[in-house]
PDB file of C-alpha atoms in Angstrom:
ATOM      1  CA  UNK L   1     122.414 110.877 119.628  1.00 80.00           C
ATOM      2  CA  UNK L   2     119.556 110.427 122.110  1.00 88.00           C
ATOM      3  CA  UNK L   3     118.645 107.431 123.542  1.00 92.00           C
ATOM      4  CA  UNK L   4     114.976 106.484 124.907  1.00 95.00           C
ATOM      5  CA  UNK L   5     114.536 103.867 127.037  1.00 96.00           C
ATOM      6  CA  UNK L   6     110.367 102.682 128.301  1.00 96.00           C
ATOM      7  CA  UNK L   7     108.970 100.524 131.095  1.00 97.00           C
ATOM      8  CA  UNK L   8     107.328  98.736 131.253  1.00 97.00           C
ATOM      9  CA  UNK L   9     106.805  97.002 127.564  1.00 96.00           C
ATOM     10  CA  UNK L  10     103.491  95.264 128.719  1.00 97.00           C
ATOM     11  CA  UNK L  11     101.268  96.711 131.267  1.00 98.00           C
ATOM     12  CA  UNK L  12      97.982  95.406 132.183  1.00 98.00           C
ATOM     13  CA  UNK L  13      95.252  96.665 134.364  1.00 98.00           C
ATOM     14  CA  UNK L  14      92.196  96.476 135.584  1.00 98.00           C
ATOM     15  CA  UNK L  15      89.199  98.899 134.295  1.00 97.00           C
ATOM     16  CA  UNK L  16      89.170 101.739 136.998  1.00 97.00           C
ATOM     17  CA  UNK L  17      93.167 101.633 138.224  1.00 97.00           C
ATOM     18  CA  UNK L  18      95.529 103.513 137.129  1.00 98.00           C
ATOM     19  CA  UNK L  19      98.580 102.864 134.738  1.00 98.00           C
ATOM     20  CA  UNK L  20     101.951 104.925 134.516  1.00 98.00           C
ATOM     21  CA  UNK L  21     104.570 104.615 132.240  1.00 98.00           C
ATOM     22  CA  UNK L  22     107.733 105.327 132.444  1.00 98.00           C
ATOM     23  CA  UNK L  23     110.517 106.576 130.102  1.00 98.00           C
ATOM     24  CA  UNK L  24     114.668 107.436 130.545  1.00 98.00           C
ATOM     25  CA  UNK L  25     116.361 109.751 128.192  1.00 97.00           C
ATOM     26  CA  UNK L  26     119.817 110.240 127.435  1.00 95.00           C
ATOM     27  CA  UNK L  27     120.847 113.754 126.519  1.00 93.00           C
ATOM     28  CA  UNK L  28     120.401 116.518 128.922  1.00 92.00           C
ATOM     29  CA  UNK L  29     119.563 119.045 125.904  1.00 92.00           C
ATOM     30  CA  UNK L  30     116.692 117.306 125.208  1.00 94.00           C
ATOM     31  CA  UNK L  31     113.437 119.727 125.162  1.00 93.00           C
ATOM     32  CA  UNK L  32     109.986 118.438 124.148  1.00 96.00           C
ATOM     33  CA  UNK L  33     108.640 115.066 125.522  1.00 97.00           C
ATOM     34  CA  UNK L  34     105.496 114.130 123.803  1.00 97.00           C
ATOM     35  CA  UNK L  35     103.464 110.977 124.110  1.00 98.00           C
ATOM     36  CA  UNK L  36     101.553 108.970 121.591  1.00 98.00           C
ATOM     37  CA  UNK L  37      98.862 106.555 121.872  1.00 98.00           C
ATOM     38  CA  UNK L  38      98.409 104.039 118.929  1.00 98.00           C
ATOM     39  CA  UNK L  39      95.501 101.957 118.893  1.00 97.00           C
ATOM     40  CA  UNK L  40      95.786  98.499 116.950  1.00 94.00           C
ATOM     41  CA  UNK L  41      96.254  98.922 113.678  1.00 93.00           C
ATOM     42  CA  UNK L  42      95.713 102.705 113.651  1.00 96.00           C
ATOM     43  CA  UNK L  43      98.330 105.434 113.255  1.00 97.00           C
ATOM     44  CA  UNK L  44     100.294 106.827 116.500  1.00 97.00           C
ATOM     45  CA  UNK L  45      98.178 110.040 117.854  1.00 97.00           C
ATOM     46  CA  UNK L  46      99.313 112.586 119.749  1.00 97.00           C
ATOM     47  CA  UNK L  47      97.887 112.646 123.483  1.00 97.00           C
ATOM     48  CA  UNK L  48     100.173 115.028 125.511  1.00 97.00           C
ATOM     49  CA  UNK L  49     103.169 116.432 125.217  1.00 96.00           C
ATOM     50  CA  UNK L  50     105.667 118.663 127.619  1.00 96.00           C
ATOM     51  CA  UNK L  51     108.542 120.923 127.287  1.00 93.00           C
ATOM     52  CA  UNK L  52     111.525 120.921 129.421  1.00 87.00           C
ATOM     53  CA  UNK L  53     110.256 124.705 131.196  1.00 87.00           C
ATOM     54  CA  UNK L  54     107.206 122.261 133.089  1.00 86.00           C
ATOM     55  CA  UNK L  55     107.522 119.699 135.358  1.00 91.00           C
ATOM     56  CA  UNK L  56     103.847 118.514 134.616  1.00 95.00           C
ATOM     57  CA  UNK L  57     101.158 118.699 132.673  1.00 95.00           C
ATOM     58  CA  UNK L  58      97.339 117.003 133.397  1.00 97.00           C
ATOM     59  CA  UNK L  59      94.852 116.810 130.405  1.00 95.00           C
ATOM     60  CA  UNK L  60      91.345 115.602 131.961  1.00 96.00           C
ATOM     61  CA  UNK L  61      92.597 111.477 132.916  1.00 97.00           C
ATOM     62  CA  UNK L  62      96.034 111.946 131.632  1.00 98.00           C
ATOM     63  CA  UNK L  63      99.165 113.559 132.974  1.00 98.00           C
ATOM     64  CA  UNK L  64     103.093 113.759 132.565  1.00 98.00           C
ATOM     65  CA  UNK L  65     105.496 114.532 134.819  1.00 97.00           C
ATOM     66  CA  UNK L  66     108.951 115.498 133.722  1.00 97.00           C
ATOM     67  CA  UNK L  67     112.026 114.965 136.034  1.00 95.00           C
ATOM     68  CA  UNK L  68     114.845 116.604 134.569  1.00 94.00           C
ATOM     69  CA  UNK L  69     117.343 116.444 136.827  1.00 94.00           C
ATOM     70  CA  UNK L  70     117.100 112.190 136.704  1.00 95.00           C
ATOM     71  CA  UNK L  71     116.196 112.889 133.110  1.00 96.00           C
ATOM     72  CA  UNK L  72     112.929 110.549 133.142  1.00 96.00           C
ATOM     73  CA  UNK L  73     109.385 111.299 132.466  1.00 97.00           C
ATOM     74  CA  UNK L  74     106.135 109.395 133.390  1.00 98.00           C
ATOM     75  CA  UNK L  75     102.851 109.285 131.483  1.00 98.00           C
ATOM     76  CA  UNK L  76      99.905 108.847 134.709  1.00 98.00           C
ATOM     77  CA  UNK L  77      96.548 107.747 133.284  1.00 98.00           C
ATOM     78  CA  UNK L  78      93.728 107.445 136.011  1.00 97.00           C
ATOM     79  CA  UNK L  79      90.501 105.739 136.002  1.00 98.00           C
ATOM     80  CA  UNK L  80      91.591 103.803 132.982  1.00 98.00           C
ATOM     81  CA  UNK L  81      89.241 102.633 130.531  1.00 97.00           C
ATOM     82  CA  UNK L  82      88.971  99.869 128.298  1.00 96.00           C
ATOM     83  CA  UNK L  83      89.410 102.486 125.362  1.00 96.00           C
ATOM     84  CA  UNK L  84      92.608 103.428 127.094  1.00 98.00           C
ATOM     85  CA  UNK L  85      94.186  99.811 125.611  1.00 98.00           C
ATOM     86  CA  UNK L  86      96.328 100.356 122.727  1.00 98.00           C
ATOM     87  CA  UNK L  87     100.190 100.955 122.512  1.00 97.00           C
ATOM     88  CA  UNK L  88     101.963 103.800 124.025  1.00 98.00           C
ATOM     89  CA  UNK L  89     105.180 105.233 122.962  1.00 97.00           C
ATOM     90  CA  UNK L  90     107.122 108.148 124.218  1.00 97.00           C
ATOM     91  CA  UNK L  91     109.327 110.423 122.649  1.00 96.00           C
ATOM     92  CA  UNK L  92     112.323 113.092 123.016  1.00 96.00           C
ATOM     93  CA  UNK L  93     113.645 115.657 120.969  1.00 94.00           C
ATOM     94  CA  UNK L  94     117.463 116.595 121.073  1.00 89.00           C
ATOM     95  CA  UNK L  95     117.968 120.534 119.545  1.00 87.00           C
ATOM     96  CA  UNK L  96     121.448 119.149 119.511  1.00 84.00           C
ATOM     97  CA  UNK L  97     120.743 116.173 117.268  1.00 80.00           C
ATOM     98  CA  UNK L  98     119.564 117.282 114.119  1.00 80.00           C
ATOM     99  CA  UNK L  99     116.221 117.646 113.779  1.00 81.00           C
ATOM    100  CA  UNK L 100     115.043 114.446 115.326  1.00 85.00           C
ATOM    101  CA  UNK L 101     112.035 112.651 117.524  1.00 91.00           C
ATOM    102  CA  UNK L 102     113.876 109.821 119.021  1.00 93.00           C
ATOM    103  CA  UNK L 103     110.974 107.018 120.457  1.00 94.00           C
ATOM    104  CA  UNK L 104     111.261 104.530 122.893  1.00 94.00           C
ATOM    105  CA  UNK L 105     110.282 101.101 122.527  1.00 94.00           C
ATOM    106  CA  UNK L 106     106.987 101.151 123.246  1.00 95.00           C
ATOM    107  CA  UNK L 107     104.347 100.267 126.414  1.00 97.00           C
ATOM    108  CA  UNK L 108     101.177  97.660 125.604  1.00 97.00           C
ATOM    109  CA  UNK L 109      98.299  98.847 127.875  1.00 98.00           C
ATOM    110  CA  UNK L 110      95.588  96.283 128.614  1.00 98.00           C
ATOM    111  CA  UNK L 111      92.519  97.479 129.919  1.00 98.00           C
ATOM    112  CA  UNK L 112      90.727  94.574 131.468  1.00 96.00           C
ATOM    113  CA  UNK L 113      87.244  95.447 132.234  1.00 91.00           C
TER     114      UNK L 113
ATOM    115  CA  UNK Q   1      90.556 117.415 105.810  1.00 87.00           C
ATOM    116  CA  UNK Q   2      93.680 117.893 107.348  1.00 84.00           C
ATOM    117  CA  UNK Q   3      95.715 114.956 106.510  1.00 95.00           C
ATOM    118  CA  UNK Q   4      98.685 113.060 105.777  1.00 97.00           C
ATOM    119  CA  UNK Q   5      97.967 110.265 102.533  1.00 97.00           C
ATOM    120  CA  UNK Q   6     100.603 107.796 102.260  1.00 97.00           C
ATOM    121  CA  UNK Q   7     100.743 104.959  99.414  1.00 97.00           C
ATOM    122  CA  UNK Q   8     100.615 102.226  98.853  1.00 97.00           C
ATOM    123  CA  UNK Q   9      98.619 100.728 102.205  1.00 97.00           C
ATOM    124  CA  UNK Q  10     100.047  97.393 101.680  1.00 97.00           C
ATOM    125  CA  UNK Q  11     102.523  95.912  99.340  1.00 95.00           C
ATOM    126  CA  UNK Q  12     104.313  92.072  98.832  1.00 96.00           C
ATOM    127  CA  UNK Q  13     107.723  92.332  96.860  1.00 94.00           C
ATOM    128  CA  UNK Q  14     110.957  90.592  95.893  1.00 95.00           C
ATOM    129  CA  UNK Q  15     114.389  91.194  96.632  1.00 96.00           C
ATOM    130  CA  UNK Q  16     115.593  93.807  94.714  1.00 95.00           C
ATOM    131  CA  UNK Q  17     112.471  95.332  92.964  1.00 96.00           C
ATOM    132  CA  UNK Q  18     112.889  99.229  93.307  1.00 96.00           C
ATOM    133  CA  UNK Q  19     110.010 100.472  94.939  1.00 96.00           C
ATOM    134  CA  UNK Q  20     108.366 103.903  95.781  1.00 97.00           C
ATOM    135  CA  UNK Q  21     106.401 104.591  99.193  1.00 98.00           C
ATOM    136  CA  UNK Q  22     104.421 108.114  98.257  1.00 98.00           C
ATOM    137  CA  UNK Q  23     103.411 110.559 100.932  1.00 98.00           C
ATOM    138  CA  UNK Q  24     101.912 113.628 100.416  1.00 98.00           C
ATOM    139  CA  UNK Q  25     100.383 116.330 103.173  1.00 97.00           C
ATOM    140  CA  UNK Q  26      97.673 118.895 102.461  1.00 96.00           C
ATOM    141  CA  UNK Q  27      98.453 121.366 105.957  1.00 95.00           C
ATOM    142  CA  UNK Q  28     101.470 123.209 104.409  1.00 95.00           C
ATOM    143  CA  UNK Q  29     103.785 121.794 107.244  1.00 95.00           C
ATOM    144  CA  UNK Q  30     107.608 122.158 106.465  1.00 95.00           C
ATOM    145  CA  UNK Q  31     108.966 118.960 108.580  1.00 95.00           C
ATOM    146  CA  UNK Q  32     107.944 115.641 106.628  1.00 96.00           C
ATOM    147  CA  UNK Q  33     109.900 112.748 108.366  1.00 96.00           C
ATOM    148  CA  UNK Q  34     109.780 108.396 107.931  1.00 97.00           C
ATOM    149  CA  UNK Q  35     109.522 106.327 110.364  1.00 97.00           C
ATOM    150  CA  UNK Q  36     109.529 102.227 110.187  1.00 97.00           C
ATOM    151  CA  UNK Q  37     107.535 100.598 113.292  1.00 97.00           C
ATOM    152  CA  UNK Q  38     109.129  97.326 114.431  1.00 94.00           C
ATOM    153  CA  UNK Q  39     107.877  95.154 117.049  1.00 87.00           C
ATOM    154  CA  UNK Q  40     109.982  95.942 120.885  1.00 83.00           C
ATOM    155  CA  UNK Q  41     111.921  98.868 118.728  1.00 87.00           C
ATOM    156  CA  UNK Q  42     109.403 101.551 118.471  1.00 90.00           C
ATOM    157  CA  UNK Q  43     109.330 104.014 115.966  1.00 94.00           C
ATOM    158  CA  UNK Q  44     112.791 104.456 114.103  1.00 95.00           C
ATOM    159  CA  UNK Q  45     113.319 107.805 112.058  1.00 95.00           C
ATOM    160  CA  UNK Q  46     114.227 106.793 108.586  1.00 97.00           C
ATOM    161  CA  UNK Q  47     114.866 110.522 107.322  1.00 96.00           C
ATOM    162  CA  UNK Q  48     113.540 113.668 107.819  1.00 95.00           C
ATOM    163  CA  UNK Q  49     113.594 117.091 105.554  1.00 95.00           C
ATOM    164  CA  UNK Q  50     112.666 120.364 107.148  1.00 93.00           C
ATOM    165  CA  UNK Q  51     112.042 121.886 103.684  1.00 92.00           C
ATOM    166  CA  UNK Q  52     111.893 121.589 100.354  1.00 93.00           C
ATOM    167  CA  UNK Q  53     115.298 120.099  98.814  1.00 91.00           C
ATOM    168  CA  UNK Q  54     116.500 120.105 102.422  1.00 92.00           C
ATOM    169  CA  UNK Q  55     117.088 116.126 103.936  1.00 95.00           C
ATOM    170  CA  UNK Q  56     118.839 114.730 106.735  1.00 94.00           C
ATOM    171  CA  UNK Q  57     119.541 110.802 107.422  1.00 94.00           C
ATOM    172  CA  UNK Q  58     118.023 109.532 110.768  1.00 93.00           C
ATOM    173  CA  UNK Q  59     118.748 106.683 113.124  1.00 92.00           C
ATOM    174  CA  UNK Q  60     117.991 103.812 110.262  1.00 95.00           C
ATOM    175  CA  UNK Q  61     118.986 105.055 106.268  1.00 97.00           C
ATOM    176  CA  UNK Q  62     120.605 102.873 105.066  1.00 97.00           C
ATOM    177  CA  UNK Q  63     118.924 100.850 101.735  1.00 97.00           C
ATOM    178  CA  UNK Q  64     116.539 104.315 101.492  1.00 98.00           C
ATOM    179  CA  UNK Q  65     116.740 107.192  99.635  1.00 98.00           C
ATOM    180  CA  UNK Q  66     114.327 110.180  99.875  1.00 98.00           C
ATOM    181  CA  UNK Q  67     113.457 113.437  97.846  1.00 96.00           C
ATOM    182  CA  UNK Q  68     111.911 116.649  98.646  1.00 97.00           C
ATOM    183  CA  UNK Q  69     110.938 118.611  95.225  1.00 97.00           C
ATOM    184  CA  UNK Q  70     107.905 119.683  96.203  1.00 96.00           C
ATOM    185  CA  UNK Q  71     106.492 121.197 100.265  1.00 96.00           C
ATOM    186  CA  UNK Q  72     103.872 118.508  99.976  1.00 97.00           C
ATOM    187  CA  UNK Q  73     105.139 115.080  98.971  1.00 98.00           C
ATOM    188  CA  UNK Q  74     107.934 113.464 100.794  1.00 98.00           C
ATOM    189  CA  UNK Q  75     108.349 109.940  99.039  1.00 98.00           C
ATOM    190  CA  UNK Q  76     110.505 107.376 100.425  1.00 98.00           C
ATOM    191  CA  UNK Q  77     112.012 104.868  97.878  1.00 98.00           C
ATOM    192  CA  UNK Q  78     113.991 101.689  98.373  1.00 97.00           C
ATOM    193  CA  UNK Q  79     116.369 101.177  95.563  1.00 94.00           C
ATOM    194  CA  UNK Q  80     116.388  97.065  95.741  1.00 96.00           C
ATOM    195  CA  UNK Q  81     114.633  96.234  98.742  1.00 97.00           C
ATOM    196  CA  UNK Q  82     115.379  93.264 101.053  1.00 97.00           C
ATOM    197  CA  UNK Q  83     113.790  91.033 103.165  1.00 97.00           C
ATOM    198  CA  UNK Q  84     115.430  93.114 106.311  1.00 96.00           C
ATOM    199  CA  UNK Q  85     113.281  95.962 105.298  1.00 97.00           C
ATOM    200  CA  UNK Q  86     109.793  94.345 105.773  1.00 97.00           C
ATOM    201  CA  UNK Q  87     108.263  96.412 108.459  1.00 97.00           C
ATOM    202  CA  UNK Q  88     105.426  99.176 109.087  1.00 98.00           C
ATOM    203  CA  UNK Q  89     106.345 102.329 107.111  1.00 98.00           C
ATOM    204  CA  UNK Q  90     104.783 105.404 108.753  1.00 98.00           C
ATOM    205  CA  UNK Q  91     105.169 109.061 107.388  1.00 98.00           C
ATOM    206  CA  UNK Q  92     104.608 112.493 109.253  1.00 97.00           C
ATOM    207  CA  UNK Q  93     104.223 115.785 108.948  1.00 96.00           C
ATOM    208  CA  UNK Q  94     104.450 118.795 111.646  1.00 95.00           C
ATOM    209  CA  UNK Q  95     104.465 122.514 111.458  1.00 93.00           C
ATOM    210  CA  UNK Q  96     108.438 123.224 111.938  1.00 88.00           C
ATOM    211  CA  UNK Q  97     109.936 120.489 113.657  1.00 85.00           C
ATOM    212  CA  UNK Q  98     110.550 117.754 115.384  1.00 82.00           C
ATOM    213  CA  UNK Q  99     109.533 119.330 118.445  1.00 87.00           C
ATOM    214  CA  UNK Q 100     106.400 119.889 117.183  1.00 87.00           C
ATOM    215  CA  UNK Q 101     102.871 117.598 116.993  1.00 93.00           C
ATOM    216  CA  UNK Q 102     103.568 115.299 114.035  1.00 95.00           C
ATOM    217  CA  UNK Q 103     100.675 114.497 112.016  1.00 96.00           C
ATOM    218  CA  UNK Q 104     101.036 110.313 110.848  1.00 97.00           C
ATOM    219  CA  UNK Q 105      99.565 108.792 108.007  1.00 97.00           C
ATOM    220  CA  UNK Q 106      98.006 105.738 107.797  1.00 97.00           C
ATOM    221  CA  UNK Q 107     101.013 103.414 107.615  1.00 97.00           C
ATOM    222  CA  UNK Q 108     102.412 100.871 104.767  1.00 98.00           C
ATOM    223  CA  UNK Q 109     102.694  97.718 105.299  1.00 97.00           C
ATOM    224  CA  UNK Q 110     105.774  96.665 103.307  1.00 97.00           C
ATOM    225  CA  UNK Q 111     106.583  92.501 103.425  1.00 97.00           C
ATOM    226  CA  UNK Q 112     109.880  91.902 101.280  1.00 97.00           C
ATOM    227  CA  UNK Q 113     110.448  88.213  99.950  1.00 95.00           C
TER     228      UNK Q 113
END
């Protein structure tokens, strides 16, 4: 099945820089890359999300790239604000393995301000 | 509201005490999926079922059993739970499939003694 790998696990940064995030995925088949943001003790949220026919997408302070030839993809937030803190966690879907979101391990943003 | 009600929030049981984690969505979505959130290992699919009486195991079944009787509820139920299985129980809900937005519920906190 697929395999997600993120870096870092711990990021921290201060209010104003930017953050990126970076995640390795296994299988080549793999399709939809979306990206969650969990703040503490709150459910995961969806904040962006890209399919395998883009190589990036930007939402306002947020963007992914997608690198499918290396088969990584990169969540870029700029001006980063302490609201930004909370857990990320990206994700990839294999058509070829079942019907399943495999996650990676996880990023901890800090936003110091 | 849109949403995705999971129950109980939080819940302290012994070794081997069958127990039922209820999850119910109001958005007519046909993937409902579990997921339990570990510290360092992410989000781990439990099982998934794109319809009703349709299920699939994920990455982590084993000691869970799930049913799908109805389009709304998806509950997930541990026949004699133990302590391995204390985690962060969330449930989701998306339009199709995996490779769609998933909707999570609040989360269950599940501590196993």
């Amino acid at each position: 099945g697929e395999n997600v790998e993120q870096h870092p696990s711990t990021l921290s940064v201060q209010e104003g820089d930017s953050a990126v995030i970076k995640c390795t995925y296994s299988d080549s088949a793999s399709n939809y890359f979306p990206w969650y943001k969990q703040e503490l003790g709150k459910r995961p949220q969806l904040i962006i999300d890209i399919r395998s026919n883009v190589g990036e997408k930007k939402d306002q302070r947020i963007a992914v790239t997608l690198n499918k030839t290396a088969k990584h993809f990169s969540l870029h937030i700029t001006e980063t604000q302490p609201e930004d803190s909370a857990v990320y966690f990206c994700a990839a879907f294999d058509p070829n393995a079942g019907n399943m979101l495999t996650f990676g391990g996880g990023t901890r943003l800090m936003v110091k301000p | 509201e849109a949403q995705v009600t999971q129950n109980p929030r939080y819940l302290i049981t012994v070794t081997g005490k069958k127990l039922t984690v209820t999850c119910s969505q109001n958005m007519n979505h046909e993937y409902m999926s579990w997921y339990r959130q570990d510290p360092g290992l992410g989000l781990r699919q439990i099982y998934y079922s794109m319809n009703v009486e349709v299920t699939d195991k994920g990455d982590v079944p084993e000691g869970y059993k799930v049913s799908r009787k109805e389009k709304r509820n998806f509950p997930l139920i541990l026949e004699s739970p133990s302590p391995n299985q204390t985690s962060l129980y969330f449930c989701a809900s998306s339009l199709a499939s995996g490779a769609n937005v998933l909707t999570f519920g609040a989360g269950s906190r599940l501590t196993v003694l």
